[in-house]
Tab-separated table of C-alpha atoms in Angstrom:
chain	number	residue	atom	x	y	z
A	1	MET	CA	4.124	45.291	-10.286
A	2	ASN	CA	6.680	43.691	-12.665
A	3	SER	CA	6.066	44.908	-16.136
A	4	ILE	CA	5.771	41.548	-17.490
A	5	ASP	CA	3.167	40.400	-14.999
A	6	LEU	CA	1.244	43.908	-15.799
A	7	ALA	CA	1.333	42.724	-19.508
A	8	LYS	CA	0.035	39.340	-18.809
A	9	LYS	CA	-2.720	40.980	-16.624
A	10	VAL	CA	-3.970	43.188	-19.590
A	11	PHE	CA	-4.007	40.160	-22.161
A	12	ASP	CA	-6.016	38.200	-19.363
A	13	VAL	CA	-8.386	41.066	-19.247
A	14	GLU	CA	-8.984	41.251	-22.914
A	15	ILE	CA	-8.953	37.382	-23.461
A	16	GLU	CA	-11.885	37.085	-20.951
A	17	ALA	CA	-13.479	40.077	-22.598
A	18	MET	CA	-13.479	38.444	-26.060
A	19	LYS	CA	-14.683	35.106	-24.412
A	20	LYS	CA	-17.671	36.969	-22.896
A	21	VAL	CA	-18.627	38.501	-26.136
A	22	ARG	CA	-18.169	35.110	-28.143
A	23	ASP	CA	-20.337	33.444	-25.349
A	24	GLU	CA	-23.175	35.974	-25.902
A	25	LEU	CA	-23.458	35.778	-29.685
A	26	ASP	CA	-27.166	35.552	-30.622
A	27	GLY	CA	-29.691	35.641	-33.443
A	28	SER	CA	-28.661	39.394	-34.232
A	29	PHE	CA	-25.515	38.261	-35.554
A	30	ASN	CA	-27.588	36.143	-38.226
A	31	GLN	CA	-29.760	39.243	-38.601
A	32	ALA	CA	-27.113	41.604	-39.369
A	33	MET	CA	-25.306	39.052	-41.910
A	34	GLU	CA	-28.525	38.833	-43.772
A	35	LEU	CA	-28.530	42.507	-44.035
A	36	PHE	CA	-24.848	42.863	-45.035
A	37	LEU	CA	-25.453	40.142	-47.637
A	38	LYS	CA	-28.444	41.864	-49.126
A	39	THR	CA	-26.567	45.180	-49.156
A	40	LEU	CA	-23.580	43.552	-51.293
A	41	GLU	CA	-25.920	41.639	-53.492
A	42	ASN	CA	-27.504	44.825	-54.274
A	43	GLY	CA	-24.444	46.406	-55.203
A	44	GLY	CA	-24.075	48.566	-51.927
A	45	LYS	CA	-21.381	48.720	-49.666
A	46	ILE	CA	-20.698	48.253	-45.871
A	47	VAL	CA	-20.117	51.983	-44.374
A	48	VAL	CA	-18.355	51.648	-40.916
A	49	THR	CA	-18.106	54.409	-38.578
A	50	GLY	CA	-16.896	55.420	-35.094
A	51	VAL	CA	-15.589	58.035	-32.921
A	52	GLY	CA	-12.484	58.399	-30.779
A	53	LYS	CA	-10.645	55.166	-30.356
A	54	ASN	CA	-13.447	53.371	-32.396
A	55	LEU	CA	-12.468	55.352	-35.509
A	56	PRO	CA	-9.178	53.523	-36.141
A	57	ILE	CA	-11.127	50.293	-35.125
A	58	ALA	CA	-13.620	51.206	-37.985
A	59	GLU	CA	-10.698	51.688	-40.513
A	60	LYS	CA	-9.429	48.294	-39.584
A	61	ILE	CA	-12.708	46.316	-39.900
A	62	SER	CA	-13.484	48.192	-43.049
A	63	ALA	CA	-10.228	47.507	-44.556
A	64	THR	CA	-10.571	43.725	-43.581
A	65	LEU	CA	-14.073	43.565	-45.364
A	66	ALA	CA	-12.709	45.380	-48.473
A	67	SER	CA	-9.744	43.147	-48.708
A	68	THR	CA	-11.878	39.918	-48.317
A	69	GLY	CA	-14.477	41.162	-51.088
A	70	SER	CA	-16.945	42.777	-49.249
A	71	THR	CA	-16.818	46.305	-50.394
A	72	SER	CA	-16.469	48.865	-47.477
A	73	VAL	CA	-15.422	52.455	-46.728
A	74	VAL	CA	-15.171	54.351	-43.422
A	75	LEU	CA	-17.251	57.376	-42.494
A	76	ASN	CA	-15.800	60.101	-40.152
A	77	PRO	CA	-19.019	61.085	-38.103
A	78	VAL	CA	-17.638	64.513	-37.653
A	79	GLN	CA	-16.972	65.227	-41.355
A	80	ALA	CA	-20.304	63.348	-42.384
A	81	MET	CA	-22.038	66.424	-40.874
A	82	HIS	CA	-20.074	68.519	-43.234
A	83	GLY	CA	-20.776	66.902	-46.599
A	84	ASP	CA	-19.149	63.360	-46.382
A	85	LEU	CA	-22.634	62.077	-45.753
A	86	GLY	CA	-22.668	61.774	-49.512
A	87	ILE	CA	-20.675	58.827	-49.059
A	88	LEU	CA	-23.772	56.872	-48.227
A	89	GLY	CA	-25.768	55.625	-50.948
A	90	ARG	CA	-29.022	54.130	-51.234
A	91	HIS	CA	-28.259	50.498	-51.006
A	92	ASP	CA	-25.677	50.941	-48.356
A	93	VAL	CA	-25.766	49.650	-44.821
A	94	LEU	CA	-24.068	51.751	-41.882
A	95	LEU	CA	-22.133	49.847	-39.166
A	96	VAL	CA	-21.941	51.867	-36.140
A	97	LEU	CA	-19.191	51.258	-33.426
A	98	SER	CA	-19.673	52.869	-30.125
A	99	TYR	CA	-19.316	51.078	-26.811
A	100	SER	CA	-21.683	53.583	-24.907
A	101	GLY	CA	-24.122	54.143	-27.669
A	102	GLU	CA	-24.241	57.659	-26.597
A	103	SER	CA	-21.471	59.707	-28.145
A	104	ASP	CA	-22.544	63.179	-29.174
A	105	GLU	CA	-21.038	62.865	-32.680
A	106	ILE	CA	-22.847	59.396	-33.240
A	107	LYS	CA	-26.220	60.603	-31.808
A	108	THR	CA	-25.705	63.889	-34.205
A	109	LEU	CA	-25.084	61.477	-37.165
A	110	LEU	CA	-28.037	59.049	-36.729
A	111	PRO	CA	-31.011	61.243	-37.493
A	112	ALA	CA	-29.479	62.283	-40.858
A	113	VAL	CA	-28.694	58.710	-41.741
A	114	ARG	CA	-32.315	57.712	-41.021
A	115	ARG	CA	-33.549	60.467	-43.334
A	116	LEU	CA	-31.401	58.738	-45.955
A	117	GLY	CA	-33.338	55.655	-45.185
A	118	VAL	CA	-30.059	53.867	-44.806
A	119	PRO	CA	-30.248	50.953	-42.263
A	120	ILE	CA	-28.059	51.167	-39.135
A	121	ILE	CA	-26.505	48.212	-37.521
A	122	ALA	CA	-25.267	49.091	-33.932
A	123	LEU	CA	-21.770	47.343	-32.603
A	124	THR	CA	-22.425	48.654	-29.058
A	125	GLY	CA	-21.947	47.454	-25.278
A	126	ASN	CA	-25.076	49.324	-24.342
A	127	ARG	CA	-28.451	47.878	-25.407
A	128	GLU	CA	-30.390	50.587	-24.077
A	129	SER	CA	-28.520	53.307	-25.777
A	130	GLU	CA	-29.918	55.707	-28.247
A	131	LEU	CA	-27.857	54.113	-30.874
A	132	ALA	CA	-29.544	50.848	-30.282
A	133	ALA	CA	-32.796	52.368	-30.375
A	134	LEU	CA	-32.156	53.788	-33.702
A	135	SER	CA	-30.875	50.908	-35.041
A	136	GLU	CA	-32.358	47.880	-37.031
A	137	VAL	CA	-29.928	45.534	-35.540
A	138	VAL	CA	-27.858	45.552	-32.372
A	139	LEU	CA	-24.737	43.574	-32.010
A	140	LEU	CA	-23.752	43.489	-28.313
A	141	ALA	CA	-20.324	43.454	-27.260
A	142	THR	CA	-20.244	44.184	-23.620
A	143	VAL	CA	-17.260	43.823	-21.532
A	144	GLU	CA	-16.901	43.337	-17.728
A	145	ARG	CA	-13.983	45.944	-17.380
A	146	GLU	CA	-11.288	47.478	-19.452
A	147	ALA	CA	-7.609	46.646	-18.959
A	148	CYS	CA	-6.748	50.223	-18.095
A	149	PRO	CA	-6.113	50.420	-14.200
A	150	PHE	CA	-8.633	53.187	-13.894
A	151	ASN	CA	-11.443	51.211	-16.197
A	152	MET	CA	-11.726	53.968	-18.542
A	153	ALA	CA	-9.387	54.081	-21.222
A	154	PRO	CA	-10.950	51.724	-24.191
A	155	THR	CA	-8.845	48.280	-24.299
A	156	ALA	CA	-10.841	45.641	-23.518
A	157	SER	CA	-13.878	47.001	-25.514
A	158	THR	CA	-11.957	47.882	-28.613
A	159	THR	CA	-10.228	44.607	-28.643
A	160	ALA	CA	-13.497	42.921	-28.435
A	161	THR	CA	-15.170	45.304	-31.039
A	162	LEU	CA	-12.183	44.693	-33.490
A	163	ALA	CA	-12.478	40.697	-32.975
A	164	TYR	CA	-16.393	41.176	-33.730
A	165	GLY	CA	-15.465	42.795	-36.931
A	166	ASP	CA	-12.896	39.959	-37.877
A	167	ALA	CA	-15.875	37.563	-37.091
A	168	ILE	CA	-18.228	39.506	-39.506
A	169	ALA	CA	-15.517	39.612	-42.448
A	170	MET	CA	-15.031	35.863	-42.040
A	171	ALA	CA	-18.738	35.087	-41.989
A	172	LEU	CA	-19.013	36.973	-45.005
A	173	ILE	CA	-16.146	35.100	-46.860
A	174	ASP	CA	-17.860	31.896	-46.154
A	175	ALA	CA	-21.494	32.932	-47.121
A	176	ARG	CA	-20.484	34.681	-50.302
A	177	GLY	CA	-18.052	31.760	-51.216
A	178	PHE	CA	-14.995	34.130	-51.540
A	179	ASN	CA	-12.073	31.813	-52.235
A	180	LYS	CA	-8.435	31.872	-52.550
A	181	GLU	CA	-8.271	33.075	-56.038
A	182	ASP	CA	-10.852	35.846	-55.447
A	183	TYR	CA	-8.295	36.944	-52.363
A	184	ALA	CA	-5.370	36.869	-54.710
A	185	LYS	CA	-6.839	39.124	-57.220
A	186	LEU	CA	-7.395	41.804	-54.584
A	187	HIS	CA	-3.738	41.714	-53.103
A	188	PRO	CA	-1.504	42.017	-56.514
A	189	ALA	CA	1.363	43.510	-54.631
A	190	GLY	CA	3.588	42.689	-51.689
A	191	ALA	CA	4.309	38.906	-50.377
A	192	ILE	CA	0.783	38.019	-50.480
A	193	GLY	CA	0.518	38.934	-54.220
A	194	ARG	CA	3.719	37.370	-54.969
A	195	ALA	CA	2.895	34.015	-53.217
A	196	LEU	CA	-0.464	33.740	-54.831
A	197	LEU	CA	-0.363	35.263	-58.126
A	198	LEU	CA	3.426	35.243	-59.269
A	199	LYS	CA	4.308	32.593	-61.882
A	200	ALA	CA	7.659	31.305	-63.075
A	201	ARG	CA	6.760	32.831	-66.757
A	202	ASP	CA	6.432	36.292	-64.916
A	203	ILE	CA	10.255	36.432	-64.205
A	204	MET	CA	12.038	33.801	-66.220
A	205	ARG	CA	14.510	34.688	-68.878
A	206	THR	CA	14.244	33.094	-72.301
A	207	GLY	CA	16.218	32.941	-75.348
């Protein structure tokens, strides 16, 4: 197959995956939003975790949340079991990314989190998973297939998960009344900071 045709096929698979996840949004999203908002109002943070390909996805989601005013950090599930569990505070919420909901590292982490009394929100493709069973809210992001020719490498599923994270962040912007001025305060450097904060008086020469 021509490389461009193959690339277009990958785009098509991932676009269809996101459409499917979008169309299946339900009341669970509102439940998750209520829990996120309660967490932030109480001075807590949104802790995001995942393993394998979902760990960098967790990092991107957490960074987007933090940059748009929703305090967030990433928890590596392996390091969590060796002391990093201290990242979790009593007012926090844990957003767990796991398509299967059955990853060993995640299943090992969950009981420890439950003992701390921290609520868990699952973002998964498997409603029947152990992750789903141990979570207060289940956000379902099931895709028909991966873009991988073997239907194995996380591709469509991680793209859908990333888009779901963006939807959460944008919904929180709206719900919390986060505005352009607030955004500017969190981006003082680079092109964004210059465009939003830099004034003529900051660079003009006088006298």
